[in-house]
């Protein structure tokens, strides 16, 4: 009986590689380029020529073009005649490592301004009362602010606070001061921890109009319940960020 020939893996692997669509490779390349775009990886904000990118990443010029089209659709880059592909949008880095207000987080990029759209007591919905640890339908302070950086809308913040803290916030300088700083001043305690949930949602007509974003555009929704250092919950927020102007980042550690 003739010896069994070793199974050849090369043809199936080669076939699998051939089946990979150019669109798949374009998405992968766009992910790699996006990181460099957002972190200032291209000197002067100008990307290398398509041929150079293809050579650097071992891919075809058509794949490079499709990847750049994806970044253009995200309004991160655009083609300028006589110059090439340039970075046109800056995303601000919002860290998730520390509990800070938006003005504290983005201070190096400029001054965050607040347009206070609504402030006043409202009966607490059951889910809000439960999370803030107050009686259902008791009054809580509701604050709605549009926050801008460099004059451009960045986030729409909806905030609920217990009235023993909120009463002092009604006359406070909410236009120029982070709520976190005001809470610490009123209570005489530092903030401790926060529970956060981050997800992408479609902008409703109201949010889209306020944020000057297309209706139905994806926005980053950050839900955050913040506690004082003694564990008391004092600030429940629903924050809608324009996804084309902010990037969330953090550092995670694996523990045994």
PDB file of C-alpha atoms in Angstrom:
ATOM      1  CA  UNK A   1       0.000   0.000   0.000  1.00  0.00           C
ATOM      2  CA  UNK A   2       1.494   3.314  -0.968  1.00  0.00           C
ATOM      3  CA  UNK A   3       2.286   5.658   1.879  1.00  0.00           C
ATOM      4  CA  UNK A   4      -0.381   8.244   2.554  1.00  0.00           C
ATOM      5  CA  UNK A   5       0.603  11.584   1.158  1.00  0.00           C
ATOM      6  CA  UNK A   6       0.803  14.378   3.738  1.00  0.00           C
ATOM      7  CA  UNK A   7      -2.242  16.615   3.672  1.00  0.00           C
ATOM      8  CA  UNK A   8      -1.532  19.834   1.856  1.00  0.00           C
ATOM      9  CA  UNK A   9      -2.701  22.970   3.613  1.00  0.00           C
ATOM     10  CA  UNK A  10      -1.446  25.494   1.126  1.00  0.00           C
ATOM     11  CA  UNK A  11      -4.299  25.335  -1.437  1.00  0.00           C
ATOM     12  CA  UNK A  12      -7.135  25.800   1.125  1.00  0.00           C
ATOM     13  CA  UNK A  13      -5.255  28.619   2.819  1.00  0.00           C
ATOM     14  CA  UNK A  14      -4.578  30.298  -0.499  1.00  0.00           C
ATOM     15  CA  UNK A  15      -8.230  29.915  -1.482  1.00  0.00           C
ATOM     16  CA  UNK A  16      -9.336  31.440   1.824  1.00  0.00           C
ATOM     17  CA  UNK A  17      -7.079  34.377   1.236  1.00  0.00           C
ATOM     18  CA  UNK A  18      -8.480  34.863  -2.230  1.00  0.00           C
ATOM     19  CA  UNK A  19     -12.011  34.844  -0.859  1.00  0.00           C
ATOM     20  CA  UNK A  20     -11.299  37.789   1.372  1.00  0.00           C
ATOM     21  CA  UNK A  21     -13.150  40.694  -0.113  1.00  0.00           C
ATOM     22  CA  UNK A  22     -11.344  43.910  -0.844  1.00  0.00           C
ATOM     23  CA  UNK A  23     -13.915  45.639   1.369  1.00  0.00           C
ATOM     24  CA  UNK A  24     -12.749  43.544   4.329  1.00  0.00           C
ATOM     25  CA  UNK A  25      -9.150  44.554   3.737  1.00  0.00           C
ATOM     26  CA  UNK A  26     -10.220  48.180   3.289  1.00  0.00           C
ATOM     27  CA  UNK A  27     -11.965  48.172   6.686  1.00  0.00           C
ATOM     28  CA  UNK A  28      -8.890  46.690   8.323  1.00  0.00           C
ATOM     29  CA  UNK A  29      -6.654  49.298   6.744  1.00  0.00           C
ATOM     30  CA  UNK A  30      -9.066  52.088   7.702  1.00  0.00           C
ATOM     31  CA  UNK A  31      -8.867  50.965  11.343  1.00  0.00           C
ATOM     32  CA  UNK A  32      -5.072  51.183  11.269  1.00  0.00           C
ATOM     33  CA  UNK A  33      -5.060  54.570   9.563  1.00  0.00           C
ATOM     34  CA  UNK A  34      -7.805  55.943  11.824  1.00  0.00           C
ATOM     35  CA  UNK A  35      -5.637  55.476  14.893  1.00  0.00           C
ATOM     36  CA  UNK A  36      -2.818  57.441  13.299  1.00  0.00           C
ATOM     37  CA  UNK A  37      -5.209  60.153  12.140  1.00  0.00           C
ATOM     38  CA  UNK A  38      -6.616  60.585  15.657  1.00  0.00           C
ATOM     39  CA  UNK A  39      -3.260  60.497  17.436  1.00  0.00           C
ATOM     40  CA  UNK A  40      -1.366  62.889  15.152  1.00  0.00           C
ATOM     41  CA  UNK A  41       0.608  60.138  13.472  1.00  0.00           C
ATOM     42  CA  UNK A  42       0.907  61.963  10.137  1.00  0.00           C
ATOM     43  CA  UNK A  43       3.325  64.943  10.136  1.00  0.00           C
ATOM     44  CA  UNK A  44       1.575  68.147   9.177  1.00  0.00           C
ATOM     45  CA  UNK A  45      -1.747  66.299   8.974  1.00  0.00           C
ATOM     46  CA  UNK A  46      -0.983  65.026   5.454  1.00  0.00           C
ATOM     47  CA  UNK A  47      -1.250  61.304   4.714  1.00  0.00           C
ATOM     48  CA  UNK A  48       1.312  59.573   2.469  1.00  0.00           C
ATOM     49  CA  UNK A  49       0.444  59.015  -1.183  1.00  0.00           C
ATOM     50  CA  UNK A  50      -1.757  56.043  -2.022  1.00  0.00           C
ATOM     51  CA  UNK A  51       1.124  54.092  -3.568  1.00  0.00           C
ATOM     52  CA  UNK A  52       3.230  54.639  -0.456  1.00  0.00           C
ATOM     53  CA  UNK A  53       0.413  53.521   1.824  1.00  0.00           C
ATOM     54  CA  UNK A  54      -0.102  50.426  -0.305  1.00  0.00           C
ATOM     55  CA  UNK A  55       3.574  49.567  -0.048  1.00  0.00           C
ATOM     56  CA  UNK A  56       3.696  50.232   3.709  1.00  0.00           C
ATOM     57  CA  UNK A  57       0.692  48.015   4.426  1.00  0.00           C
ATOM     58  CA  UNK A  58       1.201  45.441   1.715  1.00  0.00           C
ATOM     59  CA  UNK A  59      -2.057  46.072  -0.083  1.00  0.00           C
ATOM     60  CA  UNK A  60      -3.328  47.266  -3.441  1.00  0.00           C
ATOM     61  CA  UNK A  61      -3.938  50.861  -4.441  1.00  0.00           C
ATOM     62  CA  UNK A  62      -7.663  50.117  -4.860  1.00  0.00           C
ATOM     63  CA  UNK A  63      -7.833  48.867  -1.272  1.00  0.00           C
ATOM     64  CA  UNK A  64      -6.077  52.019  -0.084  1.00  0.00           C
ATOM     65  CA  UNK A  65      -8.593  54.149  -1.964  1.00  0.00           C
ATOM     66  CA  UNK A  66     -11.523  52.318  -0.388  1.00  0.00           C
ATOM     67  CA  UNK A  67      -9.993  52.701   3.077  1.00  0.00           C
ATOM     68  CA  UNK A  68      -9.560  56.435   2.543  1.00  0.00           C
ATOM     69  CA  UNK A  69     -13.154  56.641   1.315  1.00  0.00           C
ATOM     70  CA  UNK A  70     -14.265  55.147   4.640  1.00  0.00           C
ATOM     71  CA  UNK A  71     -12.299  57.777   6.550  1.00  0.00           C
ATOM     72  CA  UNK A  72     -13.754  60.504   4.336  1.00  0.00           C
ATOM     73  CA  UNK A  73     -17.258  59.257   5.088  1.00  0.00           C
ATOM     74  CA  UNK A  74     -16.413  59.668   8.787  1.00  0.00           C
ATOM     75  CA  UNK A  75     -15.297  63.250   8.039  1.00  0.00           C
ATOM     76  CA  UNK A  76     -11.815  62.569   9.352  1.00  0.00           C
ATOM     77  CA  UNK A  77      -9.927  63.259   6.119  1.00  0.00           C
ATOM     78  CA  UNK A  78     -10.551  64.836   2.754  1.00  0.00           C
ATOM     79  CA  UNK A  79      -8.812  65.081  -0.587  1.00  0.00           C
ATOM     80  CA  UNK A  80      -7.266  68.466  -1.409  1.00  0.00           C
ATOM     81  CA  UNK A  81      -6.072  69.080  -4.976  1.00  0.00           C
ATOM     82  CA  UNK A  82      -2.340  69.605  -5.148  1.00  0.00           C
ATOM     83  CA  UNK A  83      -1.882  68.488  -1.539  1.00  0.00           C
ATOM     84  CA  UNK A  84      -3.274  64.983  -1.164  1.00  0.00           C
ATOM     85  CA  UNK A  85      -5.319  63.433   1.612  1.00  0.00           C
ATOM     86  CA  UNK A  86      -5.302  65.608   4.725  1.00  0.00           C
ATOM     87  CA  UNK A  87      -6.700  65.339   8.244  1.00  0.00           C
ATOM     88  CA  UNK A  88      -9.664  67.714   8.588  1.00  0.00           C
ATOM     89  CA  UNK A  89     -11.376  66.689  11.824  1.00  0.00           C
ATOM     90  CA  UNK A  90      -9.963  66.542  15.310  1.00  0.00           C
ATOM     91  CA  UNK A  91     -11.476  64.162  17.816  1.00  0.00           C
ATOM     92  CA  UNK A  92     -10.946  65.025  21.447  1.00  0.00           C
ATOM     93  CA  UNK A  93      -9.728  62.269  23.746  1.00  0.00           C
ATOM     94  CA  UNK A  94     -12.015  61.635  26.733  1.00  0.00           C
ATOM     95  CA  UNK A  95     -10.297  59.404  29.264  1.00  0.00           C
ATOM     96  CA  UNK A  96     -12.186  56.742  31.178  1.00  0.00           C
ATOM     97  CA  UNK A  97      -9.466  56.206  33.779  1.00  0.00           C
ATOM     98  CA  UNK A  98     -10.427  59.006  36.173  1.00  0.00           C
ATOM     99  CA  UNK A  99     -13.634  60.565  37.438  1.00  0.00           C
ATOM    100  CA  UNK A 100     -13.508  64.120  36.088  1.00  0.00           C
ATOM    101  CA  UNK A 101     -15.873  66.681  34.632  1.00  0.00           C
ATOM    102  CA  UNK A 102     -15.735  67.520  30.945  1.00  0.00           C
ATOM    103  CA  UNK A 103     -13.943  70.848  31.447  1.00  0.00           C
ATOM    104  CA  UNK A 104     -11.310  69.108  33.574  1.00  0.00           C
ATOM    105  CA  UNK A 105     -10.902  66.324  31.028  1.00  0.00           C
ATOM    106  CA  UNK A 106     -10.529  68.565  27.974  1.00  0.00           C
ATOM    107  CA  UNK A 107      -8.812  71.602  29.507  1.00  0.00           C
ATOM    108  CA  UNK A 108      -5.723  71.233  27.295  1.00  0.00           C
ATOM    109  CA  UNK A 109      -7.884  71.608  24.173  1.00  0.00           C
ATOM    110  CA  UNK A 110      -9.541  74.848  25.211  1.00  0.00           C
ATOM    111  CA  UNK A 111     -12.406  76.171  27.288  1.00  0.00           C
ATOM    112  CA  UNK A 112     -15.595  74.163  27.565  1.00  0.00           C
ATOM    113  CA  UNK A 113     -18.638  76.443  27.634  1.00  0.00           C
ATOM    114  CA  UNK A 114     -22.065  75.491  28.920  1.00  0.00           C
ATOM    115  CA  UNK A 115     -25.433  76.663  27.641  1.00  0.00           C
ATOM    116  CA  UNK A 116     -27.912  75.951  30.427  1.00  0.00           C
ATOM    117  CA  UNK A 117     -31.123  75.042  28.616  1.00  0.00           C
ATOM    118  CA  UNK A 118     -33.189  73.907  31.604  1.00  0.00           C
ATOM    119  CA  UNK A 119     -32.700  73.917  35.377  1.00  0.00           C
ATOM    120  CA  UNK A 120     -35.351  73.299  38.016  1.00  0.00           C
ATOM    121  CA  UNK A 121     -37.055  70.729  40.257  1.00  0.00           C
ATOM    122  CA  UNK A 122     -39.057  67.865  38.735  1.00  0.00           C
ATOM    123  CA  UNK A 123     -40.818  64.856  40.305  1.00  0.00           C
ATOM    124  CA  UNK A 124     -38.340  61.977  40.220  1.00  0.00           C
ATOM    125  CA  UNK A 125     -39.358  59.116  37.911  1.00  0.00           C
ATOM    126  CA  UNK A 126     -39.224  55.804  39.770  1.00  0.00           C
ATOM    127  CA  UNK A 127     -36.018  54.667  38.027  1.00  0.00           C
ATOM    128  CA  UNK A 128     -34.281  57.968  38.892  1.00  0.00           C
ATOM    129  CA  UNK A 129     -35.488  57.932  42.488  1.00  0.00           C
ATOM    130  CA  UNK A 130     -34.309  54.356  42.926  1.00  0.00           C
ATOM    131  CA  UNK A 131     -30.825  55.068  41.637  1.00  0.00           C
ATOM    132  CA  UNK A 132     -30.423  58.286  43.633  1.00  0.00           C
ATOM    133  CA  UNK A 133     -31.873  56.706  46.774  1.00  0.00           C
ATOM    134  CA  UNK A 134     -34.698  59.229  47.218  1.00  0.00           C
ATOM    135  CA  UNK A 135     -38.462  58.648  47.631  1.00  0.00           C
ATOM    136  CA  UNK A 136     -40.337  58.070  44.380  1.00  0.00           C
ATOM    137  CA  UNK A 137     -41.977  61.223  42.961  1.00  0.00           C
ATOM    138  CA  UNK A 138     -40.061  63.431  45.389  1.00  0.00           C
ATOM    139  CA  UNK A 139     -38.456  66.443  43.761  1.00  0.00           C
ATOM    140  CA  UNK A 140     -34.998  66.189  42.223  1.00  0.00           C
ATOM    141  CA  UNK A 141     -33.113  68.891  40.358  1.00  0.00           C
ATOM    142  CA  UNK A 142     -33.060  68.434  36.600  1.00  0.00           C
ATOM    143  CA  UNK A 143     -30.369  70.228  34.580  1.00  0.00           C
ATOM    144  CA  UNK A 144     -29.993  70.182  30.801  1.00  0.00           C
ATOM    145  CA  UNK A 145     -26.864  71.710  29.276  1.00  0.00           C
ATOM    146  CA  UNK A 146     -25.396  71.991  25.808  1.00  0.00           C
ATOM    147  CA  UNK A 147     -21.629  71.862  26.076  1.00  0.00           C
ATOM    148  CA  UNK A 148     -19.320  73.346  23.454  1.00  0.00           C
ATOM    149  CA  UNK A 149     -15.606  73.266  22.815  1.00  0.00           C
ATOM    150  CA  UNK A 150     -14.115  75.769  20.412  1.00  0.00           C
ATOM    151  CA  UNK A 151     -17.632  77.029  19.764  1.00  0.00           C
ATOM    152  CA  UNK A 152     -18.760  73.663  18.344  1.00  0.00           C
ATOM    153  CA  UNK A 153     -21.452  71.528  20.023  1.00  0.00           C
ATOM    154  CA  UNK A 154     -19.840  68.592  21.791  1.00  0.00           C
ATOM    155  CA  UNK A 155     -22.399  67.073  24.149  1.00  0.00           C
ATOM    156  CA  UNK A 156     -25.947  67.344  25.465  1.00  0.00           C
ATOM    157  CA  UNK A 157     -26.011  66.577  29.205  1.00  0.00           C
ATOM    158  CA  UNK A 158     -29.169  65.633  31.134  1.00  0.00           C
ATOM    159  CA  UNK A 159     -28.523  65.523  34.887  1.00  0.00           C
ATOM    160  CA  UNK A 160     -30.596  64.570  37.956  1.00  0.00           C
ATOM    161  CA  UNK A 161     -29.504  65.445  41.510  1.00  0.00           C
ATOM    162  CA  UNK A 162     -31.116  65.087  44.989  1.00  0.00           C
ATOM    163  CA  UNK A 163     -32.739  68.356  46.039  1.00  0.00           C
ATOM    164  CA  UNK A 164     -30.673  68.792  49.221  1.00  0.00           C
ATOM    165  CA  UNK A 165     -27.741  69.302  46.853  1.00  0.00           C
ATOM    166  CA  UNK A 166     -29.686  70.608  43.880  1.00  0.00           C
ATOM    167  CA  UNK A 167     -31.255  73.508  45.776  1.00  0.00           C
ATOM    168  CA  UNK A 168     -27.833  75.120  46.085  1.00  0.00           C
ATOM    169  CA  UNK A 169     -27.106  74.485  42.422  1.00  0.00           C
ATOM    170  CA  UNK A 170     -30.071  76.535  41.177  1.00  0.00           C
ATOM    171  CA  UNK A 171     -28.276  79.808  41.733  1.00  0.00           C
ATOM    172  CA  UNK A 172     -24.772  78.492  41.025  1.00  0.00           C
ATOM    173  CA  UNK A 173     -22.622  79.375  38.019  1.00  0.00           C
ATOM    174  CA  UNK A 174     -23.519  76.353  35.896  1.00  0.00           C
ATOM    175  CA  UNK A 175     -22.400  78.114  32.740  1.00  0.00           C
ATOM    176  CA  UNK A 176     -18.747  78.208  33.755  1.00  0.00           C
ATOM    177  CA  UNK A 177     -18.314  75.475  36.354  1.00  0.00           C
ATOM    178  CA  UNK A 178     -18.459  71.671  36.175  1.00  0.00           C
ATOM    179  CA  UNK A 179     -21.263  70.155  38.252  1.00  0.00           C
ATOM    180  CA  UNK A 180     -18.709  67.838  39.871  1.00  0.00           C
ATOM    181  CA  UNK A 181     -16.824  70.778  41.392  1.00  0.00           C
ATOM    182  CA  UNK A 182     -20.055  72.330  42.632  1.00  0.00           C
ATOM    183  CA  UNK A 183     -21.188  69.073  44.269  1.00  0.00           C
ATOM    184  CA  UNK A 184     -17.907  68.764  46.135  1.00  0.00           C
ATOM    185  CA  UNK A 185     -18.137  72.380  47.304  1.00  0.00           C
ATOM    186  CA  UNK A 186     -21.746  72.015  48.491  1.00  0.00           C
ATOM    187  CA  UNK A 187     -21.269  68.682  50.281  1.00  0.00           C
ATOM    188  CA  UNK A 188     -17.752  69.292  51.561  1.00  0.00           C
ATOM    189  CA  UNK A 189     -16.836  65.809  50.340  1.00  0.00           C
ATOM    190  CA  UNK A 190     -14.846  64.583  47.368  1.00  0.00           C
ATOM    191  CA  UNK A 191     -16.511  62.405  44.793  1.00  0.00           C
ATOM    192  CA  UNK A 192     -15.602  58.756  45.017  1.00  0.00           C
ATOM    193  CA  UNK A 193     -16.719  56.358  42.305  1.00  0.00           C
ATOM    194  CA  UNK A 194     -19.040  56.224  39.320  1.00  0.00           C
ATOM    195  CA  UNK A 195     -20.839  53.478  37.437  1.00  0.00           C
ATOM    196  CA  UNK A 196     -20.821  54.049  33.682  1.00  0.00           C
ATOM    197  CA  UNK A 197     -22.461  52.565  30.629  1.00  0.00           C
ATOM    198  CA  UNK A 198     -21.330  53.593  27.153  1.00  0.00           C
ATOM    199  CA  UNK A 199     -23.219  52.747  23.982  1.00  0.00           C
ATOM    200  CA  UNK A 200     -23.999  54.101  20.537  1.00  0.00           C
ATOM    201  CA  UNK A 201     -27.546  55.372  19.944  1.00  0.00           C
ATOM    202  CA  UNK A 202     -29.249  57.179  17.087  1.00  0.00           C
ATOM    203  CA  UNK A 203     -29.821  60.866  17.683  1.00  0.00           C
ATOM    204  CA  UNK A 204     -33.498  61.728  18.123  1.00  0.00           C
ATOM    205  CA  UNK A 205     -34.797  64.864  16.403  1.00  0.00           C
ATOM    206  CA  UNK A 206     -34.355  67.036  19.521  1.00  0.00           C
ATOM    207  CA  UNK A 207     -30.799  65.871  20.263  1.00  0.00           C
ATOM    208  CA  UNK A 208     -29.804  66.134  16.617  1.00  0.00           C
ATOM    209  CA  UNK A 209     -31.071  69.710  16.388  1.00  0.00           C
ATOM    210  CA  UNK A 210     -29.319  70.803  19.583  1.00  0.00           C
ATOM    211  CA  UNK A 211     -26.035  69.092  18.673  1.00  0.00           C
ATOM    212  CA  UNK A 212     -26.296  70.290  15.053  1.00  0.00           C
ATOM    213  CA  UNK A 213     -25.921  66.689  13.881  1.00  0.00           C
ATOM    214  CA  UNK A 214     -27.864  64.873  11.153  1.00  0.00           C
ATOM    215  CA  UNK A 215     -31.069  63.316  12.444  1.00  0.00           C
ATOM    216  CA  UNK A 216     -30.488  59.632  13.098  1.00  0.00           C
ATOM    217  CA  UNK A 217     -26.707  60.072  13.275  1.00  0.00           C
ATOM    218  CA  UNK A 218     -24.928  57.839  15.750  1.00  0.00           C
ATOM    219  CA  UNK A 219     -23.995  59.544  19.018  1.00  0.00           C
ATOM    220  CA  UNK A 220     -22.133  58.183  22.023  1.00  0.00           C
ATOM    221  CA  UNK A 221     -24.454  57.852  25.011  1.00  0.00           C
ATOM    222  CA  UNK A 222     -22.694  57.853  28.379  1.00  0.00           C
ATOM    223  CA  UNK A 223     -24.880  56.991  31.364  1.00  0.00           C
ATOM    224  CA  UNK A 224     -23.116  57.726  34.650  1.00  0.00           C
ATOM    225  CA  UNK A 225     -24.161  57.423  38.284  1.00  0.00           C
ATOM    226  CA  UNK A 226     -21.666  59.219  40.514  1.00  0.00           C
ATOM    227  CA  UNK A 227     -21.218  58.671  44.253  1.00  0.00           C
ATOM    228  CA  UNK A 228     -19.595  60.693  47.009  1.00  0.00           C
ATOM    229  CA  UNK A 229     -16.603  59.130  48.726  1.00  0.00           C
ATOM    230  CA  UNK A 230     -18.969  57.810  51.435  1.00  0.00           C
ATOM    231  CA  UNK A 231     -20.914  55.883  48.779  1.00  0.00           C
ATOM    232  CA  UNK A 232     -23.978  58.105  48.509  1.00  0.00           C
ATOM    233  CA  UNK A 233     -25.285  58.460  44.903  1.00  0.00           C
ATOM    234  CA  UNK A 234     -25.591  62.156  44.057  1.00  0.00           C
ATOM    235  CA  UNK A 235     -25.486  62.636  40.284  1.00  0.00           C
ATOM    236  CA  UNK A 236     -27.260  60.674  37.557  1.00  0.00           C
ATOM    237  CA  UNK A 237     -26.336  61.784  34.033  1.00  0.00           C
ATOM    238  CA  UNK A 238     -27.307  60.898  30.492  1.00  0.00           C
ATOM    239  CA  UNK A 239     -24.737  62.466  28.174  1.00  0.00           C
ATOM    240  CA  UNK A 240     -24.970  62.391  24.383  1.00  0.00           C
ATOM    241  CA  UNK A 241     -21.619  63.076  22.722  1.00  0.00           C
ATOM    242  CA  UNK A 242     -21.173  63.806  19.043  1.00  0.00           C
ATOM    243  CA  UNK A 243     -19.317  60.711  17.931  1.00  0.00           C
ATOM    244  CA  UNK A 244     -17.410  62.618  15.259  1.00  0.00           C
ATOM    245  CA  UNK A 245     -15.852  64.927  17.861  1.00  0.00           C
ATOM    246  CA  UNK A 246     -14.929  62.706  20.793  1.00  0.00           C
ATOM    247  CA  UNK A 247     -13.045  59.455  21.372  1.00  0.00           C
ATOM    248  CA  UNK A 248     -13.301  57.472  24.603  1.00  0.00           C
ATOM    249  CA  UNK A 249     -10.107  55.846  25.851  1.00  0.00           C
ATOM    250  CA  UNK A 250      -8.876  54.085  28.938  1.00  0.00           C
ATOM    251  CA  UNK A 251      -6.386  51.629  30.342  1.00  0.00           C
ATOM    252  CA  UNK A 252      -7.492  48.238  31.591  1.00  0.00           C
ATOM    253  CA  UNK A 253      -5.519  45.838  33.766  1.00  0.00           C
ATOM    254  CA  UNK A 254      -6.001  42.102  33.892  1.00  0.00           C
ATOM    255  CA  UNK A 255      -5.968  40.775  37.437  1.00  0.00           C
ATOM    256  CA  UNK A 256      -5.883  37.209  38.689  1.00  0.00           C
TER     257      UNK A 256
END
